[in-house]
mmCIF file of C-alpha atoms in Angstrom:
data_model
loop_
_atom_site.group_PDB
_atom_site.id
_atom_site.type_symbol
_atom_site.label_atom_id
_atom_site.label_comp_id
_atom_site.label_asym_id
_atom_site.label_seq_id
_atom_site.Cartn_x
_atom_site.Cartn_y
_atom_site.Cartn_z
ATOM 1 C CA MET A 1284 61.456 24.221 79.139
ATOM 2 C CA LEU A 1285 57.982 26.231 79.995
ATOM 3 C CA ARG A 1286 55.164 24.208 78.261
ATOM 4 C CA VAL A 1287 51.978 26.388 77.321
ATOM 5 C CA LEU A 1288 48.737 25.569 76.551
ATOM 6 C CA ALA A 1289 47.475 28.264 74.619
ATOM 7 C CA VAL A 1290 43.916 28.677 73.851
ATOM 8 C CA THR A 1291 41.707 30.951 71.834
ATOM 9 C CA ASN A 1292 39.073 31.431 69.796
ATOM 10 C CA MET A 1293 40.251 33.535 67.446
ATOM 11 C CA TYR A 1294 42.952 32.132 65.232
ATOM 12 C CA PRO A 1295 43.724 31.891 60.799
ATOM 13 C CA THR A 1296 41.730 28.902 58.676
ATOM 14 C CA LEU A 1297 41.214 28.325 55.312
ATOM 15 C CA ARG A 1298 38.259 30.256 55.607
ATOM 16 C CA PHE A 1299 39.349 33.281 57.810
ATOM 17 C CA PRO A 1300 42.513 33.752 56.726
ATOM 18 C CA SER A 1301 42.699 36.687 58.953
ATOM 19 C CA ALA A 1302 41.098 36.122 62.187
ATOM 20 C CA GLY A 1303 43.461 35.900 65.214
ATOM 21 C CA ILE A 1304 46.860 37.105 63.451
ATOM 22 C CA PHE A 1305 47.956 39.158 65.935
ATOM 23 C CA ILE A 1306 47.002 36.210 68.431
ATOM 24 C CA GLU A 1307 49.156 33.342 65.885
ATOM 25 C CA GLN A 1308 52.180 36.367 65.617
ATOM 26 C CA GLN A 1309 52.525 35.916 70.110
ATOM 27 C CA ILE A 1310 52.273 32.520 69.646
ATOM 28 C CA GLU A 1311 55.020 32.389 67.069
ATOM 29 C CA GLY A 1312 56.648 34.856 69.194
ATOM 30 C CA LEU A 1313 57.124 32.583 72.599
ATOM 31 C CA ARG A 1314 58.189 29.927 70.640
ATOM 32 C CA ARG A 1315 61.001 31.878 68.360
ATOM 33 C CA ILE A 1316 62.286 32.264 72.054
ATOM 34 C CA GLY A 1317 61.907 28.602 72.787
ATOM 35 C CA LEU A 1318 58.866 28.116 74.925
ATOM 36 C CA ASN A 1319 57.158 24.817 73.894
ATOM 37 C CA VAL A 1320 53.589 25.885 73.212
ATOM 38 C CA ASP A 1321 50.320 23.892 72.002
ATOM 39 C CA VAL A 1322 46.863 25.284 71.082
ATOM 40 C CA LEU A 1323 44.115 24.658 71.429
ATOM 41 C CA VAL A 1324 41.156 26.149 68.889
ATOM 42 C CA ILE A 1325 38.106 27.029 69.712
ATOM 43 C CA ASN A 1326 36.354 27.856 66.084
ATOM 44 C CA ARG A 1327 33.884 30.453 67.072
ATOM 45 C CA SER A 1328 33.928 31.808 63.911
ATOM 46 C CA GLU A 1329 32.664 29.126 62.005
ATOM 47 C CA GLY A 1330 30.463 27.126 64.715
ATOM 48 C CA GLY A 1331 28.926 29.854 67.110
ATOM 49 C CA MET A 1332 28.384 29.990 70.533
ATOM 50 C CA ARG A 1333 28.066 25.782 70.187
ATOM 51 C CA SER A 1334 31.566 25.685 69.947
ATOM 52 C CA TYR A 1335 31.920 27.036 73.452
ATOM 53 C CA PHE A 1336 29.723 23.685 74.489
ATOM 54 C CA THR A 1337 32.481 20.875 74.005
ATOM 55 C CA VAL A 1338 35.070 23.497 75.149
ATOM 56 C CA GLY A 1339 36.118 21.401 79.261
ATOM 57 C CA ALA A 1340 36.147 18.407 76.786
ATOM 58 C CA GLU A 1341 38.468 19.164 74.271
ATOM 59 C CA LEU A 1342 40.742 21.129 77.750
ATOM 60 C CA GLN A 1343 40.860 17.992 79.016
ATOM 61 C CA LYS A 1344 42.053 16.156 77.249
ATOM 62 C CA CYS A 1345 44.710 18.433 75.802
ATOM 63 C CA LEU A 1346 45.638 18.841 79.159
ATOM 64 C CA LYS A 1347 45.841 14.880 79.456
ATOM 65 C CA ARG A 1348 47.853 14.709 76.708
ATOM 66 C CA PHE A 1349 50.289 18.066 76.452
ATOM 67 C CA GLN A 1350 50.820 18.146 80.090
ATOM 68 C CA PRO A 1351 51.866 22.286 79.937
ATOM 69 C CA ASP A 1352 52.790 23.792 83.007
ATOM 70 C CA MET A 1353 50.539 26.301 82.625
ATOM 71 C CA VAL A 1354 47.652 28.016 80.495
ATOM 72 C CA HIS A 1355 47.197 30.789 78.848
ATOM 73 C CA VAL A 1356 43.872 31.917 77.549
ATOM 74 C CA MET A 1357 44.292 34.520 74.555
ATOM 75 C CA TYR A 1358 40.917 36.149 74.867
ATOM 76 C CA GLY A 1359 38.322 36.898 77.694
ATOM 77 C CA GLY A 1360 34.682 36.300 78.107
ATOM 78 C CA VAL A 1361 33.048 33.100 77.702
ATOM 79 C CA LEU A 1362 35.779 30.971 76.491
ATOM 80 C CA ALA A 1363 38.432 32.639 79.552
ATOM 81 C CA GLU A 1364 35.011 31.649 82.127
ATOM 82 C CA GLU A 1365 35.321 28.067 81.331
ATOM 83 C CA VAL A 1366 39.040 27.585 81.097
ATOM 84 C CA THR A 1367 39.275 29.104 84.423
ATOM 85 C CA ARG A 1368 36.501 27.012 85.973
ATOM 86 C CA VAL A 1369 38.023 24.236 84.851
ATOM 87 C CA VAL A 1370 41.788 23.897 85.104
ATOM 88 C CA LYS A 1371 41.834 23.343 88.665
ATOM 89 C CA ASN A 1372 45.782 22.120 89.215
ATOM 90 C CA ARG A 1373 47.307 24.208 86.950
ATOM 91 C CA PRO A 1374 48.227 27.863 86.976
ATOM 92 C CA THR A 1375 45.936 29.892 84.388
ATOM 93 C CA VAL A 1376 46.535 33.465 82.472
ATOM 94 C CA VAL A 1377 44.379 35.485 80.737
ATOM 95 C CA SER A 1378 45.001 38.278 77.875
ATOM 96 C CA PHE A 1379 42.102 40.490 77.566
ATOM 97 C CA CYS A 1380 42.348 42.975 73.991
ATOM 98 C CA GLY A 1381 39.070 45.211 74.346
ATOM 99 C CA SER A 1382 35.175 44.844 73.452
ATOM 100 C CA ASP A 1383 35.800 41.579 76.058
ATOM 101 C CA LEU A 1384 36.555 43.942 78.639
ATOM 102 C CA LEU A 1385 34.849 47.007 77.576
ATOM 103 C CA GLY A 1386 31.450 45.979 75.663
ATOM 104 C CA GLU A 1387 29.824 46.691 72.419
ATOM 105 C CA ARG A 1388 28.622 49.739 73.091
ATOM 106 C CA LEU A 1389 27.505 50.503 69.243
ATOM 107 C CA SER A 1390 25.945 47.004 67.819
ATOM 108 C CA GLY A 1391 22.743 46.214 67.634
ATOM 109 C CA PRO A 1392 20.331 45.207 71.117
ATOM 110 C CA LEU A 1393 21.018 41.935 70.941
ATOM 111 C CA ARG A 1394 24.878 41.920 70.219
ATOM 112 C CA ARG A 1395 24.692 43.952 73.213
ATOM 113 C CA PHE A 1396 23.407 42.361 75.353
ATOM 114 C CA ILE A 1397 25.534 39.572 74.271
ATOM 115 C CA SER A 1398 28.845 41.169 74.660
ATOM 116 C CA LYS A 1399 27.235 42.169 78.248
ATOM 117 C CA GLY A 1400 27.359 38.173 79.645
ATOM 118 C CA GLY A 1401 30.979 38.329 77.726
ATOM 119 C CA VAL A 1402 31.751 41.265 79.919
ATOM 120 C CA ILE A 1403 30.647 39.760 82.947
ATOM 121 C CA ALA A 1404 32.191 36.395 82.219
ATOM 122 C CA SER A 1405 35.456 38.323 81.790
ATOM 123 C CA TYR A 1406 35.382 39.389 84.581
ATOM 124 C CA ILE A 1407 34.933 36.209 86.568
ATOM 125 C CA ALA A 1408 37.989 34.765 84.737
ATOM 126 C CA ALA A 1409 40.062 37.710 85.727
ATOM 127 C CA ARG A 1410 39.098 36.766 89.087
ATOM 128 C CA ARG A 1411 40.045 33.239 89.122
ATOM 129 C CA ALA A 1412 43.030 33.911 86.619
ATOM 130 C CA VAL A 1413 46.403 33.280 88.544
ATOM 131 C CA GLY A 1414 48.125 36.257 86.456
ATOM 132 C CA VAL A 1415 46.057 38.903 83.831
ATOM 133 C CA VAL A 1416 47.391 40.268 80.992
ATOM 134 C CA VAL A 1417 45.672 43.767 79.205
ATOM 135 C CA LYS A 1418 46.813 45.549 76.624
ATOM 136 C CA SER A 1419 46.666 48.914 77.583
ATOM 137 C CA GLN A 1420 46.284 51.300 80.277
ATOM 138 C CA ASN A 1421 42.294 51.831 79.959
ATOM 139 C CA LEU A 1422 42.243 48.125 79.564
ATOM 140 C CA LYS A 1423 43.108 47.795 83.354
ATOM 141 C CA GLU A 1424 40.902 50.295 84.506
ATOM 142 C CA ALA A 1425 38.223 48.406 83.023
ATOM 143 C CA LEU A 1426 38.717 45.688 85.348
ATOM 144 C CA PRO A 1427 36.430 45.355 88.660
ATOM 145 C CA ALA A 1428 38.214 46.217 91.928
ATOM 146 C CA THR A 1429 37.176 43.092 93.250
ATOM 147 C CA VAL A 1430 40.857 41.761 90.993
ATOM 148 C CA ASP A 1431 44.018 42.025 92.857
ATOM 149 C CA ARG A 1432 46.056 44.381 90.592
ATOM 150 C CA SER A 1433 49.228 42.634 91.619
ATOM 151 C CA LYS A 1434 48.775 40.075 89.582
ATOM 152 C CA VAL A 1435 47.853 42.706 86.512
ATOM 153 C CA ARG A 1436 50.627 42.870 84.248
ATOM 154 C CA ILE A 1437 50.204 45.668 80.623
ATOM 155 C CA ILE A 1438 52.084 43.906 78.029
ATOM 156 C CA PRO A 1439 50.838 45.294 74.047
ATOM 157 C CA ASN A 1440 50.558 42.489 71.548
ATOM 158 C CA GLY A 1441 54.439 42.470 69.996
ATOM 159 C CA ILE A 1442 54.782 43.304 65.807
ATOM 160 C CA ASP A 1443 56.968 41.481 63.001
ATOM 161 C CA LEU A 1444 59.499 44.092 62.857
ATOM 162 C CA GLU A 1445 60.714 41.752 59.597
ATOM 163 C CA ARG A 1446 57.359 42.086 57.889
ATOM 164 C CA PHE A 1447 56.407 45.692 58.688
ATOM 165 C CA ARG A 1448 59.184 47.898 57.641
ATOM 166 C CA PRO A 1449 59.439 51.040 55.505
ATOM 167 C CA LEU A 1450 58.880 50.345 51.463
ATOM 168 C CA ASN A 1451 59.012 52.794 48.420
ATOM 169 C CA GLN A 1452 55.715 53.959 48.294
ATOM 170 C CA MET A 1453 55.403 54.582 44.710
ATOM 171 C CA ASP A 1454 56.482 50.606 44.259
ATOM 172 C CA CYS A 1455 53.413 49.621 46.106
ATOM 173 C CA CYS A 1456 50.804 51.872 45.030
ATOM 174 C CA ASN A 1457 51.728 50.730 41.471
ATOM 175 C CA LYS A 1458 50.966 47.059 43.152
ATOM 176 C CA LEU A 1459 47.503 48.239 44.709
ATOM 177 C CA GLY A 1460 47.226 50.159 41.670
ATOM 178 C CA TRP A 1461 46.319 53.063 43.489
ATOM 179 C CA ASN A 1462 46.409 56.885 41.475
ATOM 180 C CA PRO A 1463 49.326 58.503 41.812
ATOM 181 C CA ASN A 1464 48.019 62.093 42.450
ATOM 182 C CA LYS A 1465 45.678 60.768 45.570
ATOM 183 C CA PHE A 1466 46.186 61.514 49.242
ATOM 184 C CA HIS A 1467 45.932 57.639 50.155
ATOM 185 C CA VAL A 1468 44.186 56.885 53.915
ATOM 186 C CA LEU A 1469 44.133 53.664 55.170
ATOM 187 C CA PHE A 1470 41.179 52.356 57.500
ATOM 188 C CA THR A 1471 41.226 49.349 59.030
ATOM 189 C CA THR A 1472 37.614 47.570 59.863
ATOM 190 C CA SER A 1473 36.783 44.053 61.107
ATOM 191 C CA SER A 1474 33.863 42.446 59.835
ATOM 192 C CA GLY A 1475 32.095 45.685 59.518
ATOM 193 C CA ASP A 1476 32.437 46.481 63.253
ATOM 194 C CA PRO A 1477 30.389 49.235 64.619
ATOM 195 C CA CYS A 1478 32.459 50.056 66.857
ATOM 196 C CA LYS A 1479 35.043 51.378 64.298
ATOM 197 C CA ARG A 1480 32.505 54.052 63.021
ATOM 198 C CA GLN A 1481 33.860 53.976 59.535
ATOM 199 C CA ASP A 1482 31.041 56.285 58.601
ATOM 200 C CA LEU A 1483 33.118 58.903 60.887
ATOM 201 C CA ALA A 1484 35.981 58.323 59.181
ATOM 202 C CA LEU A 1485 34.371 58.692 55.670
ATOM 203 C CA ALA A 1486 33.109 62.153 57.228
ATOM 204 C CA ALA A 1487 36.524 62.791 57.437
ATOM 205 C CA ILE A 1488 37.821 62.107 54.083
ATOM 206 C CA GLU A 1489 35.142 64.534 53.261
ATOM 207 C CA ALA A 1490 35.997 67.552 55.206
ATOM 208 C CA ALA A 1491 39.671 67.043 54.268
ATOM 209 C CA ASN A 1492 38.897 67.290 49.793
ATOM 210 C CA ARG A 1493 36.942 70.804 51.078
ATOM 211 C CA SER A 1494 40.029 71.544 52.036
ATOM 212 C CA GLY A 1495 41.580 70.585 48.664
ATOM 213 C CA VAL A 1496 43.200 68.029 50.369
ATOM 214 C CA ASN A 1497 42.024 65.167 46.910
ATOM 215 C CA ALA A 1498 41.848 62.380 49.627
ATOM 216 C CA GLU A 1499 40.566 58.650 49.101
ATOM 217 C CA MET A 1500 40.151 55.993 51.965
ATOM 218 C CA HIS A 1501 41.247 52.459 51.624
ATOM 219 C CA THR A 1502 39.394 49.867 53.797
ATOM 220 C CA LEU A 1503 41.716 46.852 55.089
ATOM 221 C CA ARG A 1504 39.409 44.491 55.776
ATOM 222 C CA GLY A 1505 40.032 40.686 54.451
ATOM 223 C CA VAL A 1506 43.580 41.537 53.210
ATOM 224 C CA PRO A 1507 45.792 38.845 53.417
ATOM 225 C CA HIS A 1508 48.134 40.128 56.376
ATOM 226 C CA GLU A 1509 51.179 39.069 54.738
ATOM 227 C CA GLU A 1510 49.972 41.538 52.136
ATOM 228 C CA VAL A 1511 49.207 44.717 54.711
ATOM 229 C CA PRO A 1512 52.377 46.146 54.731
ATOM 230 C CA ILE A 1513 51.767 47.057 50.829
ATOM 231 C CA TRP A 1514 48.468 48.757 52.201
ATOM 232 C CA LEU A 1515 50.582 50.471 54.866
ATOM 233 C CA ASN A 1516 53.761 51.448 53.111
ATOM 234 C CA GLY A 1517 51.297 53.035 49.952
ATOM 235 C CA SER A 1518 49.165 54.644 51.849
ATOM 236 C CA ASP A 1519 50.104 58.570 53.066
ATOM 237 C CA ALA A 1520 48.438 57.879 56.469
ATOM 238 C CA VAL A 1521 46.376 55.592 58.469
ATOM 239 C CA LEU A 1522 43.010 57.034 60.097
ATOM 240 C CA LEU A 1523 41.687 55.276 63.477
ATOM 241 C CA THR A 1524 38.271 56.597 64.347
ATOM 242 C CA SER A 1525 37.173 53.431 67.038
ATOM 243 C CA LEU A 1526 34.928 54.317 70.381
ATOM 244 C CA HIS A 1527 37.437 52.414 71.768
ATOM 245 C CA GLU A 1528 40.338 50.280 71.631
ATOM 246 C CA GLY A 1529 43.286 48.217 73.692
ATOM 247 C CA SER A 1530 46.517 48.383 71.898
ATOM 248 C CA PRO A 1531 45.629 48.546 68.121
ATOM 249 C CA ASN A 1532 48.167 47.058 66.390
ATOM 250 C CA ILE A 1533 47.604 48.783 62.805
ATOM 251 C CA ILE A 1534 49.055 51.694 64.704
ATOM 252 C CA LYS A 1535 51.919 49.617 65.949
ATOM 253 C CA GLU A 1536 52.245 48.334 62.376
ATOM 254 C CA ALA A 1537 52.241 52.004 61.042
ATOM 255 C CA LEU A 1538 54.656 53.330 63.209
ATOM 256 C CA ALA A 1539 57.424 50.113 61.965
ATOM 257 C CA CYS A 1540 56.509 51.534 58.430
ATOM 258 C CA ASP A 1541 56.805 55.242 59.320
ATOM 259 C CA VAL A 1542 53.750 55.715 57.765
ATOM 260 C CA PRO A 1543 51.964 59.104 59.709
ATOM 261 C CA VAL A 1544 49.019 58.140 62.027
ATOM 262 C CA VAL A 1545 45.883 60.311 62.825
ATOM 263 C CA SER A 1546 43.653 58.909 65.078
ATOM 264 C CA VAL A 1547 40.688 59.848 68.157
ATOM 265 C CA ASP A 1548 42.315 59.380 71.241
ATOM 266 C CA VAL A 1549 41.592 56.289 71.922
ATOM 267 C CA GLY A 1550 43.086 52.488 73.302
ATOM 268 C CA ASP A 1551 47.172 53.056 74.209
ATOM 269 C CA VAL A 1552 47.414 54.818 70.407
ATOM 270 C CA ARG A 1553 47.918 58.499 72.351
ATOM 271 C CA GLU A 1554 51.412 57.104 74.558
ATOM 272 C CA ARG A 1555 52.511 55.406 71.297
ATOM 273 C CA ILE A 1556 52.405 58.320 68.596
ATOM 274 C CA SER A 1557 53.280 61.396 71.491
ATOM 275 C CA GLY A 1558 56.255 63.153 70.337
ATOM 276 C CA ILE A 1559 56.299 61.671 66.944
ATOM 277 C CA GLU A 1560 55.780 64.790 64.497
ATOM 278 C CA GLY A 1561 54.089 64.723 61.819
ATOM 279 C CA CYS A 1562 51.517 62.010 64.345
ATOM 280 C CA TYR A 1563 48.245 63.498 65.538
ATOM 281 C CA ILE A 1564 45.395 62.993 67.935
ATOM 282 C CA ALA A 1565 42.138 64.611 66.962
ATOM 283 C CA LEU A 1566 39.044 64.995 68.589
ATOM 284 C CA PRO A 1567 36.359 62.857 67.613
ATOM 285 C CA ASN A 1568 34.511 64.354 65.043
ATOM 286 C CA SER A 1569 34.989 65.169 61.313
ATOM 287 C CA ASP A 1570 36.266 69.094 60.866
ATOM 288 C CA ASP A 1571 38.678 67.826 63.544
ATOM 289 C CA LEU A 1572 40.024 64.878 61.848
ATOM 290 C CA GLY A 1573 39.577 66.446 58.517
ATOM 291 C CA ALA A 1574 42.060 69.373 59.377
ATOM 292 C CA LYS A 1575 44.528 66.796 61.099
ATOM 293 C CA LEU A 1576 44.604 64.804 57.758
ATOM 294 C CA CYS A 1577 44.988 68.002 56.315
ATOM 295 C CA LEU A 1578 48.292 68.718 58.268
ATOM 296 C CA VAL A 1579 49.877 65.489 57.121
ATOM 297 C CA ARG A 1580 49.163 66.216 53.933
ATOM 298 C CA ALA A 1581 51.304 69.586 54.563
ATOM 299 C CA ARG A 1582 53.718 68.363 55.991
ATOM 300 C CA GLY A 1583 54.458 65.439 52.937
ATOM 301 C CA GLU A 1584 56.865 63.318 54.452
ATOM 302 C CA ARG A 1585 57.174 60.050 55.860
ATOM 303 C CA ILE A 1586 57.749 59.448 59.878
ATOM 304 C CA ALA A 1587 60.473 58.732 62.172
ATOM 305 C CA GLY A 1588 58.524 55.765 63.897
ATOM 306 C CA ARG A 1589 60.205 52.980 63.598
ATOM 307 C CA GLU A 1590 62.077 53.408 66.741
ATOM 308 C CA ARG A 1591 59.553 53.916 69.317
ATOM 309 C CA VAL A 1592 58.010 50.537 68.621
ATOM 310 C CA ARG A 1593 61.186 48.134 68.463
ATOM 311 C CA HIS A 1594 60.817 47.335 71.898
ATOM 312 C CA LEU A 1595 57.739 45.597 70.750
ATOM 313 C CA SER A 1596 58.868 43.274 68.327
ATOM 314 C CA LEU A 1597 57.369 39.674 68.961
ATOM 315 C CA GLU A 1598 60.539 38.349 70.601
ATOM 316 C CA GLU A 1599 60.410 41.577 73.463
ATOM 317 C CA THR A 1600 56.938 40.748 73.839
ATOM 318 C CA ALA A 1601 57.654 37.393 74.468
ATOM 319 C CA LEU A 1602 60.284 37.718 76.559
ATOM 320 C CA LYS A 1603 58.029 39.957 78.700
ATOM 321 C CA LEU A 1604 55.680 36.889 78.874
ATOM 322 C CA LYS A 1605 57.656 34.527 79.694
ATOM 323 C CA HIS A 1606 58.972 36.073 82.465
ATOM 324 C CA PHE A 1607 55.208 36.041 83.667
ATOM 325 C CA TYR A 1608 54.906 33.000 83.306
ATOM 326 C CA HIS A 1609 57.472 32.018 85.161
ATOM 327 C CA GLU A 1610 55.579 34.678 88.272
ATOM 328 C CA CYS A 1611 52.729 33.122 87.875
ATOM 329 C CA VAL A 1612 54.010 29.554 87.697
ATOM 330 C CA GLY A 1613 55.780 30.209 90.976
ATOM 331 C CA CYS A 1614 52.709 31.202 92.691
ATOM 332 C CA ASN A 1615 51.136 28.433 92.033
ATOM 333 C CA ASP A 1616 53.751 26.602 93.606
#
């Protein structure tokens, strides 16, 4: 049985139960298909940058105790650079998810400076690693030319199709206390990240309402993951206005619930919704986003999205990772 040490700086805790849910799910998928996965969590959310000072010592302890066949760093930046520097006698794989390669162009000056340093650290880690996983084509293109493309795989995060499935919309609205006469638009953000462009989303809602949609925006933030399907199924549409993304899970989860999507052309969203009637790519301005919400309102139906994401189940994604792991272990022999 392949033994994998997963290293991450994002993972659910009692204080931050929604942090790194996608990583926790990915690990769950790997364990479901029989891999022996141990997890080293570097608690950046609570310890800040100081948490990186002990990475080397903590990593060495885990390597000695668990004796993994390989190490998978499930985010880029400073953590990935440190892990790929410390681990010498077994293959390393690094996953890049978004800002770790694209930066944070809408943040304040200090945060942009720190983010730029993280991107440089990602470049170094990508060159050192035996294998590189990116979530979308735009992230692959963001890798520097010095990274060998033969060791890069595009493997989006999987989703839990048992949890994310169509539910009765009225029942969900009743549970959430939402007005049944409103057109409910779900917008997801994380800690007020300016990259999500919430102001643009609000302006799109205003534009739609000027056309008589009677829309109300609900911000998905800090909601326990087990309750997210209720929020999705209570919604008439999911709205995404981000400046940049990798492979946003909320879009795949919406499709699994047959909920319409209106999004700017970002990450792999165009690929995900292409050909699905009732889903729309909009220009990054409030008028066009509002117009696309009007189209969803006029259509008034759920979409046929679930079949389009069946290949992105936790198990299918885990199997792709497992195959890549074996390639990387073989390359290191």
